Coordinates of C-alpha atoms in Angstrom, one line a residue:
X10 CA 19.2 -12.6 0.5
X11 CA 21.3 -13.2 -1.7
X12 CA 23.9 -11.6 -3.5
X13 CA 23.0 -9.5 -6.3
X14 CA 24.8 -10.4 -9.4
X15 CA 25.1 -8.3 -13.2
X16 CA 21.3 -9.6 -14.0
X17 CA 19.4 -9.1 -11.0
X18 CA 17.2 -5.9 -10.5
X19 CA 16.0 -4.3 -7.2
X20 CA 12.5 -2.8 -7.0
X21 CA 12.7 0.8 -5.2
X22 CA 10.0 1.9 -2.8
X23 CA 9.4 6.0 -4.0
X24 CA 9.9 7.9 -0.7
X25 CA 12.2 6.6 1.1
X26 CA 10.6 4.1 2.8
X27 CA 12.7 1.2 1.5
X28 CA 12.2 -1.7 -1.2
X29 CA 9.6 -4.3 -0.4
X30 CA 9.0 -7.5 -2.8
X31 CA 5.9 -5.8 -4.2
X32 CA 8.1 -2.8 -5.5
X33 CA 10.7 -5.1 -6.5
X34 CA 7.3 -7.0 -8.7
X35 CA 6.4 -4.0 -10.2
X36 CA 10.2 -3.2 -11.1
X37 CA 9.7 -6.6 -12.8
X38 CA 6.7 -6.1 -14.7
X39 CA 7.8 -2.9 -16.2
X40 CA 10.7 -4.5 -17.0
X41 CA 8.8 -7.6 -19.3
X42 CA 7.3 -4.5 -20.8
X43 CA 3.8 -4.7 -19.3
X44 CA 1.2 -1.8 -20.1
X45 CA -1.5 -2.6 -17.6
X46 CA -2.3 -4.9 -14.4
X47 CA -6.6 -5.5 -14.4
X48 CA -7.9 -6.7 -11.2
X49 CA -9.5 -6.1 -8.2
X50 CA -8.1 -4.2 -4.6
X51 CA -8.7 -6.2 -1.7
X52 CA -5.7 -6.5 2.1
X53 CA -3.5 -8.9 0.6
X54 CA -2.6 -7.2 -2.8
X55 CA -2.8 -3.7 -1.8
X56 CA 1.0 -3.1 -1.1
X57 CA 0.9 -4.6 -4.8
X58 CA -1.4 -2.0 -5.5
X59 CA 0.8 1.0 -3.6
X60 CA 4.0 -0.6 -6.0
X61 CA 1.6 0.5 -8.6
X62 CA 1.0 3.7 -7.8
X63 CA 4.9 4.5 -8.9
X64 CA 4.9 3.3 -11.8
X65 CA 4.0 3.7 -15.4
X66 CA 1.8 0.6 -15.7
X67 CA -1.4 1.6 -15.4
X68 CA -4.0 -0.2 -12.8
X69 CA -7.8 -1.2 -13.9
X70 CA -10.2 -1.3 -12.2
X71 CA -12.9 -3.7 -12.3
X72 CA -16.2 -3.7 -9.7
X73 CA -15.8 -7.4 -10.4
X74 CA -13.0 -10.3 -11.2
X75 CA -14.5 -11.7 -14.2
X76 CA -14.4 -9.0 -15.8
X77 CA -11.3 -8.2 -14.4
X78 CA -10.2 -11.3 -16.0
X79 CA -12.4 -10.5 -19.4
X80 CA -10.6 -7.1 -20.2
X81 CA -7.2 -8.9 -19.4
X82 CA -7.5 -12.0 -22.3
X83 CA -8.7 -9.2 -24.6
X84 CA -6.4 -7.2 -24.4
X85 CA -3.8 -9.9 -24.6
X86 CA -5.7 -11.0 -27.3
X87 CA -5.1 -8.7 -29.3
X88 CA -1.9 -6.6 -28.3
X89 CA -0.2 -9.9 -28.7
X90 CA 1.3 -9.2 -25.0
X91 CA 0.4 -10.9 -21.6
X92 CA -2.2 -10.1 -20.0
X93 CA -1.6 -9.4 -16.3
X94 CA -4.3 -10.0 -13.4
X95 CA -4.0 -8.9 -10.0
X96 CA -6.4 -10.8 -7.5
X97 CA -7.6 -11.4 -3.7
X98 CA -7.8 -14.1 -1.7
X99 CA -10.2 -16.9 -1.4
X100 CA -13.4 -14.9 -3.3
X101 CA -11.3 -12.3 -5.6
X102 CA -9.4 -16.0 -7.2
X103 CA -12.4 -18.1 -7.5
X104 CA -14.7 -15.0 -9.0
X105 CA -11.6 -14.2 -11.5
X106 CA -11.9 -18.1 -12.4
X107 CA -14.7 -17.9 -14.9
X108 CA -12.9 -15.0 -16.9
X109 CA -9.0 -16.8 -16.6
X110 CA -10.6 -20.4 -17.7
X111 CA -11.7 -18.6 -20.5
X112 CA -9.0 -17.1 -21.2
X113 CA -7.2 -20.5 -20.9
X114 CA -9.3 -23.0 -22.5
X115 CA -8.1 -20.3 -26.2
X116 CA -5.0 -20.7 -25.1
X117 CA -4.3 -17.2 -24.8
X118 CA -0.9 -15.7 -22.0
X119 CA -2.5 -14.3 -18.7
X120 CA -0.7 -15.1 -15.8
X121 CA -2.4 -13.9 -12.4
X122 CA -1.1 -13.0 -9.7
X123 CA -3.4 -13.6 -6.2
X124 CA -3.0 -12.5 -3.1
X125 CA -3.5 -15.4 -0.4
X126 CA -3.1 -15.3 3.8
X127 CA -0.2 -14.2 5.6
X128 CA 2.1 -17.5 5.3
X129 CA 2.7 -17.4 9.4
X130 CA -1.1 -18.3 10.1
X131 CA -1.1 -21.2 7.0
X132 CA -3.6 -22.8 8.7
X133 CA -5.6 -21.7 11.0
X134 CA -8.4 -20.7 9.2
X135 CA -7.8 -16.7 9.2
X136 CA -10.3 -14.3 7.6
X137 CA -11.3 -15.6 3.7
X138 CA -9.0 -18.4 3.8
X139 CA -10.3 -20.8 0.8
X140 CA -9.9 -24.1 3.9
X141 CA -12.4 -26.6 5.1
X142 CA -11.2 -30.1 3.6
X143 CA -7.6 -29.4 2.9
X144 CA -5.6 -25.8 4.1
X145 CA -4.9 -23.0 2.7
X146 CA -4.7 -24.4 -0.9
X147 CA -6.5 -21.5 -2.7
X148 CA -4.4 -22.3 -6.0
X149 CA -6.1 -26.0 -6.3
X150 CA -8.6 -24.0 -7.6
X151 CA -7.1 -23.3 -10.5
X152 CA -4.9 -26.4 -11.2
X153 CA -7.2 -28.4 -13.8
X154 CA -6.9 -25.3 -16.2
X155 CA -4.3 -23.0 -15.6
X156 CA -0.4 -23.9 -17.3
X157 CA 1.4 -24.3 -14.2
X158 CA 0.3 -22.8 -10.6
X159 CA 3.7 -21.2 -8.7
X160 CA 2.9 -20.6 -4.6
X161 CA 5.2 -18.4 -3.3
X162 CA 7.2 -19.2 -0.3
X163 CA 9.7 -16.3 0.7
X164 CA 10.3 -13.6 -0.8
X165 CA 13.6 -14.4 -2.3
X166 CA 11.7 -16.5 -5.4
X167 CA 8.6 -14.1 -6.5
X168 CA 11.0 -12.4 -9.0
X169 CA 12.1 -15.6 -10.3
X170 CA 8.8 -17.2 -9.8
X171 CA 7.3 -14.5 -12.0
X172 CA 9.9 -14.4 -14.9
X173 CA 8.8 -18.2 -14.8
X174 CA 5.0 -17.2 -15.4
X175 CA 5.6 -14.8 -17.6
X176 CA 7.7 -18.1 -19.7
X177 CA 5.6 -20.4 -19.5
X178 CA 2.7 -18.5 -20.7
X179 CA 3.8 -17.4 -23.4
X180 CA 5.9 -19.7 -25.1
X181 CA 5.0 -23.5 -26.8
X182 CA 1.0 -23.4 -26.6
X183 CA 0.6 -19.4 -24.7
X184 CA -2.0 -20.0 -21.6
X185 CA -2.9 -19.4 -17.6
X186 CA -0.9 -19.2 -15.3
X187 CA -0.5 -18.5 -11.7
X188 CA 1.5 -16.9 -8.4
X189 CA 0.3 -16.9 -5.2
X190 CA 1.8 -14.5 -2.8
X191 CA 0.8 -14.8 0.5
X192 CA 0.3 -10.9 1.7
X193 CA 3.0 -10.3 3.7
X194 CA 5.8 -11.6 1.7
X195 CA 4.4 -9.0 -0.8
X196 CA 5.8 -5.9 3.1
X197 CA 9.0 -8.6 2.9
X198 CA 12.6 -7.1 2.1
X199 CA 12.6 -7.4 -2.0
X200 CA 14.8 -10.0 -3.4
X201 CA 17.1 -9.5 -6.8
X202 CA 15.1 -10.6 -9.7
X203 CA 16.4 -12.3 -13.2
X204 CA 16.5 -11.2 -16.6
X205 CA 13.7 -12.6 -18.5
X206 CA 14.5 -15.9 -20.8
X207 CA 13.8 -15.9 -24.8
X208 CA 13.8 -19.0 -26.5
X209 CA 13.7 -19.3 -30.6
X210 CA 10.1 -21.5 -31.5
X211 CA 11.5 -25.0 -32.8
X212 CA 10.4 -25.0 -36.8
X213 CA 9.2 -28.0 -38.7
X214 CA 12.3 -30.9 -38.2
X215 CA 14.6 -31.1 -41.5
X216 CA 13.0 -33.2 -44.2
X217 CA 9.2 -33.0 -43.2
X218 CA 8.2 -29.4 -45.4
X219 CA 9.7 -31.2 -47.7
X220 CA 7.2 -33.7 -46.7
X221 CA 4.2 -32.3 -46.4
X222 CA 4.4 -29.8 -49.9
X223 CA 4.9 -33.3 -52.0
X224 CA 1.5 -34.2 -50.3
X225 CA -0.2 -31.7 -50.7
X226 CA 1.0 -31.4 -54.3
X227 CA 0.0 -35.0 -55.2
X228 CA -3.0 -35.1 -53.9
X229 CA -6.5 -34.8 -55.5
X230 CA -9.1 -33.3 -53.0
X231 CA -6.6 -31.2 -50.6
X232 CA -7.7 -29.4 -47.7
X233 CA -5.6 -27.0 -45.1
X234 CA -8.0 -26.7 -42.6
X235 CA -6.9 -24.1 -39.8
X236 CA -7.5 -23.1 -36.1
X237 CA -7.4 -20.7 -33.8
X238 CA -3.6 -20.3 -33.1
X239 CA -2.7 -19.3 -36.9
X240 CA -4.4 -16.2 -36.0
X241 CA -2.8 -15.4 -32.3
X242 CA 0.7 -16.2 -34.9
X243 CA -0.3 -12.9 -36.9
X244 CA -1.8 -11.1 -34.3
X245 CA 1.5 -10.8 -32.3
X246 CA 3.8 -10.3 -34.8
X247 CA 2.2 -8.2 -37.9
X248 CA 5.4 -7.8 -40.2
X249 CA 6.6 -11.4 -39.6
X250 CA 2.8 -12.5 -40.5
X251 CA 2.4 -16.1 -42.0
X252 CA -0.9 -15.5 -43.3
X253 CA 0.2 -14.3 -46.2
X254 CA 2.4 -17.6 -46.2
X255 CA -0.7 -19.3 -45.9
X256 CA -2.1 -17.8 -48.8
X257 CA 0.6 -18.3 -51.4
X258 CA 0.8 -22.0 -50.4
X259 CA -2.6 -22.3 -50.7
X260 CA -2.9 -20.3 -54.5
X261 CA 0.2 -21.9 -55.3
X262 CA -2.4 -25.4 -55.4
X263 CA -5.3 -24.2 -55.4
X264 CA -6.0 -25.7 -51.9
X265 CA -9.2 -24.9 -50.6
X266 CA -9.4 -23.5 -46.7
X267 CA -11.4 -24.2 -43.8
X268 CA -11.0 -22.8 -40.6
X269 CA -12.3 -22.7 -37.4
X270 CA -14.7 -20.5 -35.3
X271 CA -12.1 -19.1 -33.8
X272 CA -9.7 -18.5 -37.1
X273 CA -12.5 -16.6 -38.4
X274 CA -11.0 -13.9 -40.5
X275 CA -7.0 -15.8 -40.2
X276 CA -7.5 -15.0 -44.3
X277 CA -10.4 -12.6 -45.5
X278 CA -14.2 -14.1 -46.0
X279 CA -14.0 -12.7 -49.9
X280 CA -10.5 -15.1 -50.6
X281 CA -12.1 -17.4 -53.6
X282 CA -10.4 -20.7 -51.6
X283 CA -12.1 -19.4 -48.3
X284 CA -14.5 -22.6 -48.2
X285 CA -15.8 -21.4 -43.7
X286 CA -16.6 -22.8 -41.1
X287 CA -17.3 -27.2 -40.6
X288 CA -18.7 -28.6 -38.4
X289 CA -22.5 -27.8 -36.8
X290 CA -22.7 -24.3 -38.2
X291 CA -20.7 -25.1 -41.5
X292 CA -22.0 -25.1 -45.4
X293 CA -22.4 -27.6 -46.6
X294 CA -20.2 -27.8 -49.9
X295 CA -17.7 -27.4 -46.3
X296 CA -18.5 -30.3 -44.6
X297 CA -18.8 -32.7 -47.5
X298 CA -15.8 -31.6 -49.2
X299 CA -13.6 -32.1 -45.6
X300 CA -15.4 -35.9 -45.5
X301 CA -14.5 -36.3 -48.8
X302 CA -10.5 -34.4 -48.2
X303 CA -7.9 -37.6 -49.4
X304 CA -5.4 -35.2 -47.6
X305 CA -5.8 -32.7 -45.8
X306 CA -3.1 -30.4 -44.4
X307 CA -5.0 -28.7 -40.2
X308 CA -2.7 -25.9 -38.7
X309 CA -2.9 -24.8 -35.0
X310 CA -6.7 -27.4 -34.3
X311 CA -7.9 -29.1 -31.7
X312 CA -10.9 -30.1 -33.9
X313 CA -13.1 -29.4 -31.4
X314 CA -16.1 -31.3 -31.2
X315 CA -18.7 -28.4 -32.3
X316 CA -16.3 -28.1 -35.7
X317 CA -16.5 -31.7 -36.1
X318 CA -19.9 -32.4 -35.5
X319 CA -19.3 -34.5 -32.6
X320 CA -16.6 -37.1 -34.6
X321 CA -19.3 -38.4 -36.5
X322 CA -17.4 -39.3 -39.7
X323 CA -20.5 -39.1 -41.7
X324 CA -21.3 -35.2 -41.3
X325 CA -18.0 -34.1 -41.9
X326 CA -14.3 -35.2 -41.1
X327 CA -13.9 -39.0 -41.9
X328 CA -10.1 -40.0 -42.4
X329 CA -11.1 -43.3 -42.6
X330 CA -9.2 -43.5 -46.2
X331 CA -7.9 -39.7 -46.1
X332 CA -4.0 -39.0 -44.3
X333 CA -4.2 -36.3 -42.0
X334 CA -1.4 -34.1 -40.9
X335 CA -1.3 -32.2 -37.9
X336 CA 0.6 -29.5 -36.6
X337 CA 0.3 -28.0 -33.2
X338 CA 3.4 -26.4 -31.0
X339 CA 1.6 -28.8 -27.9
X340 CA 2.5 -32.3 -28.7
X341 CA -1.3 -33.3 -26.4
X342 CA -3.0 -31.7 -29.6
X343 CA -1.4 -34.6 -31.9
X344 CA -3.9 -37.3 -32.6
X345 CA -6.1 -36.3 -29.8
X346 CA -9.6 -36.3 -32.1
X347 CA -7.9 -38.1 -35.3
X348 CA -4.5 -40.1 -35.8
X349 CA -2.3 -38.4 -37.8
X350 CA 0.0 -40.2 -40.4
X351 CA 2.5 -37.3 -40.3
X352 CA 2.1 -35.1 -37.3
X353 CA 4.5 -32.4 -35.6
X354 CA 5.2 -30.3 -32.6
X355 CA 5.9 -26.9 -34.1
X356 CA 5.4 -23.3 -34.4
X357 CA 2.9 -23.1 -36.5
X358 CA 3.6 -19.8 -38.1
X359 CA 7.0 -21.0 -39.2
X360 CA 5.6 -23.9 -40.1
X361 CA 3.2 -22.8 -43.0
X362 CA 6.5 -20.4 -44.2
X363 CA 8.8 -23.8 -44.9
X364 CA 5.9 -25.6 -46.4
X365 CA 4.7 -22.8 -48.8
X366 CA 8.8 -22.0 -49.3
X367 CA 9.3 -25.7 -50.0
X368 CA 5.6 -26.3 -52.1
X369 CA 7.2 -23.8 -55.3
X370 CA 9.6 -27.0 -56.3
X371 CA 5.9 -27.6 -57.3
X372 CA 4.3 -27.0 -60.9
X373 CA 1.4 -25.1 -59.1
X374 CA -2.4 -26.6 -60.0
X375 CA -5.7 -25.5 -60.8
X376 CA -9.5 -25.9 -59.9
X377 CA -11.6 -24.0 -61.2
X378 CA -15.1 -25.8 -61.2
X379 CA -14.0 -26.3 -56.8
X380 CA -13.4 -22.1 -57.2
X381 CA -17.2 -21.8 -59.0
X382 CA -18.2 -24.6 -56.2
X383 CA -16.8 -22.7 -53.1
X384 CA -18.1 -18.8 -55.3
X385 CA -21.6 -20.2 -55.4
X386 CA -21.9 -21.5 -52.1
X387 CA -20.4 -18.5 -50.2
X388 CA -22.2 -16.2 -52.4
X389 CA -25.7 -17.9 -51.8
X390 CA -24.5 -18.0 -48.0
X391 CA -24.2 -14.0 -47.9
X392 CA -26.9 -12.3 -50.2
X393 CA -29.0 -14.7 -48.1
X394 CA -28.2 -13.3 -45.5
X395 CA -28.4 -9.9 -47.0
X396 CA -32.0 -10.2 -48.3
X397 CA -32.9 -11.3 -44.5
X398 CA -31.4 -8.6 -43.5
X399 CA -33.8 -6.5 -45.3
X400 CA -35.7 -6.9 -43.4
X401 CA -38.4 -4.3 -41.4
X402 CA -39.9 -6.3 -39.0
X403 CA -39.8 -5.4 -35.2
X404 CA -38.3 -6.5 -33.0
X405 CA -35.4 -7.6 -36.1
X406 CA -34.3 -10.7 -37.0
X407 CA -30.9 -10.9 -36.4
X408 CA -29.8 -10.7 -40.1
X409 CA -31.0 -7.2 -39.6
X410 CA -28.4 -6.0 -36.9
X411 CA -25.5 -8.3 -38.3
X412 CA -26.5 -5.4 -41.6
X413 CA -27.0 -2.5 -40.4
X414 CA -23.1 -2.8 -38.4
X415 CA -21.5 -3.7 -41.6
X416 CA -22.7 -0.7 -43.4
X417 CA -21.7 1.3 -40.7
X418 CA -19.2 0.6 -39.0
X419 CA -15.5 1.4 -40.5
X420 CA -13.8 -2.1 -42.0
X421 CA -11.5 -2.3 -40.2
X422 CA -13.3 -2.4 -36.7
X423 CA -12.7 -5.2 -34.5
X424 CA -16.5 -7.5 -33.6
X425 CA -16.2 -9.3 -30.1
X426 CA -19.0 -11.3 -30.0
X427 CA -20.2 -13.2 -26.3
X428 CA -22.4 -16.8 -26.8
X429 CA -25.8 -17.6 -28.7
X430 CA -26.1 -15.7 -32.5
X431 CA -23.8 -13.0 -32.1
X432 CA -20.9 -15.7 -32.2
X433 CA -22.2 -18.5 -33.9
X434 CA -24.4 -16.1 -36.8
X435 CA -21.6 -14.3 -37.0
X436 CA -19.2 -16.3 -37.5
X437 CA -21.4 -18.0 -40.0
X438 CA -22.8 -15.5 -42.1
X439 CA -20.8 -12.1 -41.3
X440 CA -18.3 -12.3 -44.2
X441 CA -15.7 -9.9 -42.9
X442 CA -13.9 -7.3 -43.6
X443 CA -9.8 -8.3 -44.8
X444 CA -8.9 -5.2 -42.1
X445 CA -11.8 -6.6 -39.6
X446 CA -11.4 -8.6 -36.6
X447 CA -13.1 -11.4 -35.4
X448 CA -12.9 -12.0 -31.5
X449 CA -15.2 -15.0 -29.7
X450 CA -14.2 -17.2 -27.2
X451 CA -14.2 -20.5 -28.4
X452 CA -13.5 -23.3 -26.0
X453 CA -15.5 -22.3 -22.9
X454 CA -18.2 -20.5 -24.6
X455 CA -18.4 -18.1 -21.9
X456 CA -21.5 -16.4 -21.5
X457 CA -20.7 -12.1 -19.8
X458 CA -17.0 -12.3 -22.1
X459 CA -17.9 -10.5 -24.5
X460 CA -18.5 -6.5 -22.2
X461 CA -15.6 -6.9 -20.1
X462 CA -13.7 -8.3 -23.0
X463 CA -14.3 -5.6 -24.9
X464 CA -12.5 -3.1 -23.1
X465 CA -9.2 -4.8 -23.0
X466 CA -9.3 -4.7 -26.6
X467 CA -9.5 -0.8 -26.8
X468 CA -7.2 -0.5 -24.3
X469 CA -4.6 -2.4 -26.3
X470 CA -6.2 -1.3 -30.1
X471 CA -7.5 2.5 -28.9
X472 CA -7.6 3.9 -32.3
X473 CA -9.3 1.5 -33.5
X474 CA -13.5 1.0 -33.6
X475 CA -14.5 -1.9 -30.3
X476 CA -17.6 -3.3 -30.9
X477 CA -19.4 -5.4 -27.6
X478 CA -21.6 -7.6 -30.0
X479 CA -24.1 -9.2 -26.9
X480 CA -27.3 -11.1 -25.7
X481 CA -29.4 -9.6 -23.0
X482 CA -28.3 -12.5 -21.3
X483 CA -24.7 -11.7 -21.9
X484 CA -24.4 -7.7 -21.0
X485 CA -27.0 -9.0 -17.5
X486 CA -24.0 -10.8 -16.3
X487 CA -21.4 -8.1 -17.0
X488 CA -23.3 -4.6 -16.1
X489 CA -19.5 -4.4 -14.8
X490 CA -18.0 -3.9 -17.9
X491 CA -20.3 -0.5 -18.6
X492 CA -18.9 1.3 -16.1
X493 CA -15.1 -0.6 -17.1
X494 CA -15.0 1.3 -19.9
X495 CA -16.8 4.0 -18.7
X496 CA -14.0 5.7 -16.1
X497 CA -11.0 4.6 -18.5
X498 CA -12.0 5.9 -21.0
X499 CA -12.8 2.5 -22.8
X500 CA -14.8 3.9 -26.4
X501 CA -16.7 0.9 -26.7
X502 CA -19.7 0.4 -28.2
X503 CA -22.2 -2.6 -26.7
X504 CA -24.2 -3.6 -29.3
X505 CA -27.8 -5.1 -27.5
X506 CA -29.4 -8.1 -28.8
X507 CA -31.7 -7.9 -26.5
X508 CA -34.1 -10.7 -27.3
X509 CA -35.6 -11.3 -23.3
X510 CA -33.8 -14.1 -23.1
X511 CA -31.0 -17.4 -23.0
X512 CA -32.1 -17.1 -26.9
X513 CA -30.5 -20.3 -27.7
X514 CA -30.8 -23.1 -25.4
X515 CA -35.1 -21.0 -24.9
X516 CA -35.1 -22.5 -29.1
X517 CA -32.9 -25.5 -28.1
X518 CA -35.3 -26.4 -25.3
X519 CA -38.5 -25.7 -27.1
X520 CA -36.8 -27.9 -29.9
X521 CA -36.8 -31.4 -28.1
X522 CA -38.8 -30.7 -25.5
X523 CA -42.3 -27.9 -27.0
X524 CA -41.4 -26.1 -24.7
X525 CA -39.3 -23.3 -22.8
X526 CA -39.1 -23.4 -19.6
X527 CA -36.0 -21.1 -17.2
X528 CA -34.2 -19.5 -20.4
X529 CA -36.4 -16.4 -20.5
X530 CA -36.6 -13.6 -18.8
X531 CA -40.2 -12.3 -17.5
X532 CA -42.0 -10.2 -15.0
X533 CA -44.4 -11.9 -12.2
X534 CA -46.6 -11.9 -14.4
X535 CA -45.1 -13.8 -16.7
X536 CA -44.9 -11.3 -19.1
X537 CA -41.3 -10.8 -21.8
X538 CA -39.5 -8.6 -19.2
X539 CA -35.5 -6.5 -19.8
X540 CA -33.5 -4.1 -18.0
X541 CA -33.4 -0.8 -19.8
X542 CA -29.5 -1.3 -20.6
X543 CA -29.9 2.2 -22.5
X544 CA -30.8 3.9 -19.6
X545 CA -28.3 1.6 -17.4
X546 CA -25.8 2.9 -19.6
X547 CA -26.9 6.8 -19.5
X548 CA -27.1 6.2 -14.8
X549 CA -22.9 5.1 -15.9
X550 CA -22.0 8.1 -17.4
X551 CA -22.2 6.3 -21.3
X552 CA -24.5 7.4 -24.2
X553 CA -27.9 5.3 -24.2
X554 CA -29.5 4.5 -27.4
X555 CA -32.9 3.1 -27.7
X556 CA -34.2 0.7 -31.0
X557 CA -37.1 1.7 -31.6
X558 CA -37.2 1.4 -35.4
X559 CA -36.1 -0.3 -37.9
X560 CA -34.3 2.6 -38.9
X561 CA -32.9 3.9 -35.4
X562 CA -30.1 1.2 -35.5
X563 CA -28.1 2.2 -37.8
X564 CA -28.5 6.1 -37.4
X565 CA -27.5 5.3 -33.3
X566 CA -24.2 2.8 -34.4
X567 CA -23.4 5.4 -37.2
X568 CA -23.8 8.2 -34.0
X569 CA -21.6 5.6 -31.8
X570 CA -18.4 5.5 -33.9
X571 CA -18.5 9.4 -34.8
X572 CA -18.3 10.1 -31.0
X573 CA -15.3 8.0 -29.6
X574 CA -17.2 7.8 -26.3
X575 CA -18.6 4.0 -24.2
X576 CA -21.5 3.4 -25.4
X577 CA -24.3 0.8 -25.7
X578 CA -27.4 0.7 -27.4
X579 CA -30.5 -1.7 -27.3
X580 CA -31.7 -3.7 -29.3
X581 CA -34.5 -5.8 -29.4
X582 CA -34.2 -8.7 -31.6
X583 CA -36.8 -11.6 -32.3
X584 CA -36.1 -14.7 -31.0
X585 CA -34.7 -16.9 -34.1
X586 CA -32.5 -19.7 -34.1
X587 CA -28.9 -19.8 -36.4
X588 CA -28.9 -21.3 -39.3
X589 CA -27.4 -25.8 -38.5
X590 CA -26.5 -27.3 -41.1
X591 CA -23.2 -29.8 -39.7
X592 CA -24.7 -32.0 -36.6
X593 CA -24.2 -31.7 -33.3
X594 CA -24.1 -35.1 -30.5
X595 CA -26.6 -32.4 -28.5
X596 CA -29.3 -33.3 -30.2
X597 CA -28.9 -36.9 -30.5
X598 CA -29.2 -37.5 -26.8
X599 CA -32.3 -35.5 -26.5
X600 CA -34.1 -38.1 -28.8
X601 CA -31.9 -40.8 -27.0
X602 CA -29.4 -42.0 -29.6
X603 CA -26.2 -42.2 -27.1
X604 CA -22.7 -42.3 -28.9
X605 CA -20.8 -45.4 -27.8

């Protein structure tokens, strides 16, 4: 064992039984500020669980590793701290893969610690080893989407690699990382671990902010396009949020703001310069302005396919005669989908503040007619949605659910969505209050994200109302989230938009093939089927509400908010597609119109 330096630390096991790497690991996690470890038990990680028993860190046990991963993800998105996930060898790690990939594709910092087979059994195919064509290589399962995967070979390396894992997960473009540890390493004598590393994030190169400010000031049709990276900047450190700088920049030059799906709420929906989302679910005005803008400042966005109408210049973004200025912490994103005339690798929060400061040297601009257009288009969108939301039809129309939701929950409530109407419809036509928050699985669009992620969000923000807005497909995919909420005392309200179907895909299939098959839930007689989600909630110890009339939903929401207990509200809903003013190439594929 190496000699201990003045900056090194050891974890000491309670009870005088000596110091193990597992206890040193837990002591290191405490020093790194970890509050929760999410996961499940297995014979390869119980040494860590034993060490956690003596720690102030709370272990959040889940009934499935995917649920644990989503909960850690939700916690990270809301707290600004990395989520920590502890999983078991083999099926424990593979069960978690979908949840970890979801976090990774949304640039959420997640540190995964996995137990593995004993180091001295490598290649002998011991119990639960991932093997067949490659021996004991379970870390390879995660390699396509994690920023880095480390295999720990010696106890003396564990602390150094855990420090590197936290550094890597949180620096640059945040993301998921894996530390894979043979189970015997956890029980070996502890070694010193290094102090946590710190770094100053990179700002814009000298003169770049002034150059960008000048381009924006001289533009006739400038546009600011905001991605999810700026949203996370505000969450990580609200006291130094760049949102106010962004608004100041936009207001000084009267520049409209479009946002990606992930960035909804970065600037309040009610702000007079917010155009909303572009792309498949975007308004005609947003898509037209994006297509015809002469200078676009893109901030921490990857120009995702749905936000870019499958990158078809006829519908949303067309840079053939305009200028793209792109700022991202990840150099791989600069110019990935569109050529950038000015590209800068920088922390987007620092960049926005620098550009806003530089803009003040230019005269203020006003575009009153554009503001009127935005107000008219946004008002029509929200008014039409509210009108549809007044429908007394039963089962409820989806916009009636959204209208009752907005009228019944606190303004600062956090909406955690799954996929389908609850994601796309909310992003498009739910006017999010300025104090509110919208969390959704953007990159992977993972069905089943919402229920467990909401539990992690609630643990990070125990005083706020957290709504998991999910379809019956997503709820069915992650039923373990309900007992998880009960066990953790997390007062999540699960609102199940129940159309007895994977409704979005059923609509898509029906539109192109004239029928739906394999998308709708039916009993043996072919009749629509659904579990009784309210009864399931009650069986788990949560409150359960079944909506039987249009008036029941608002009453159930008000009661659930007041009770501050885990609750499931089962809401029968008609299958109704989200309006899609933009374009998505999947429609061309079904019609045989293939892109080159």
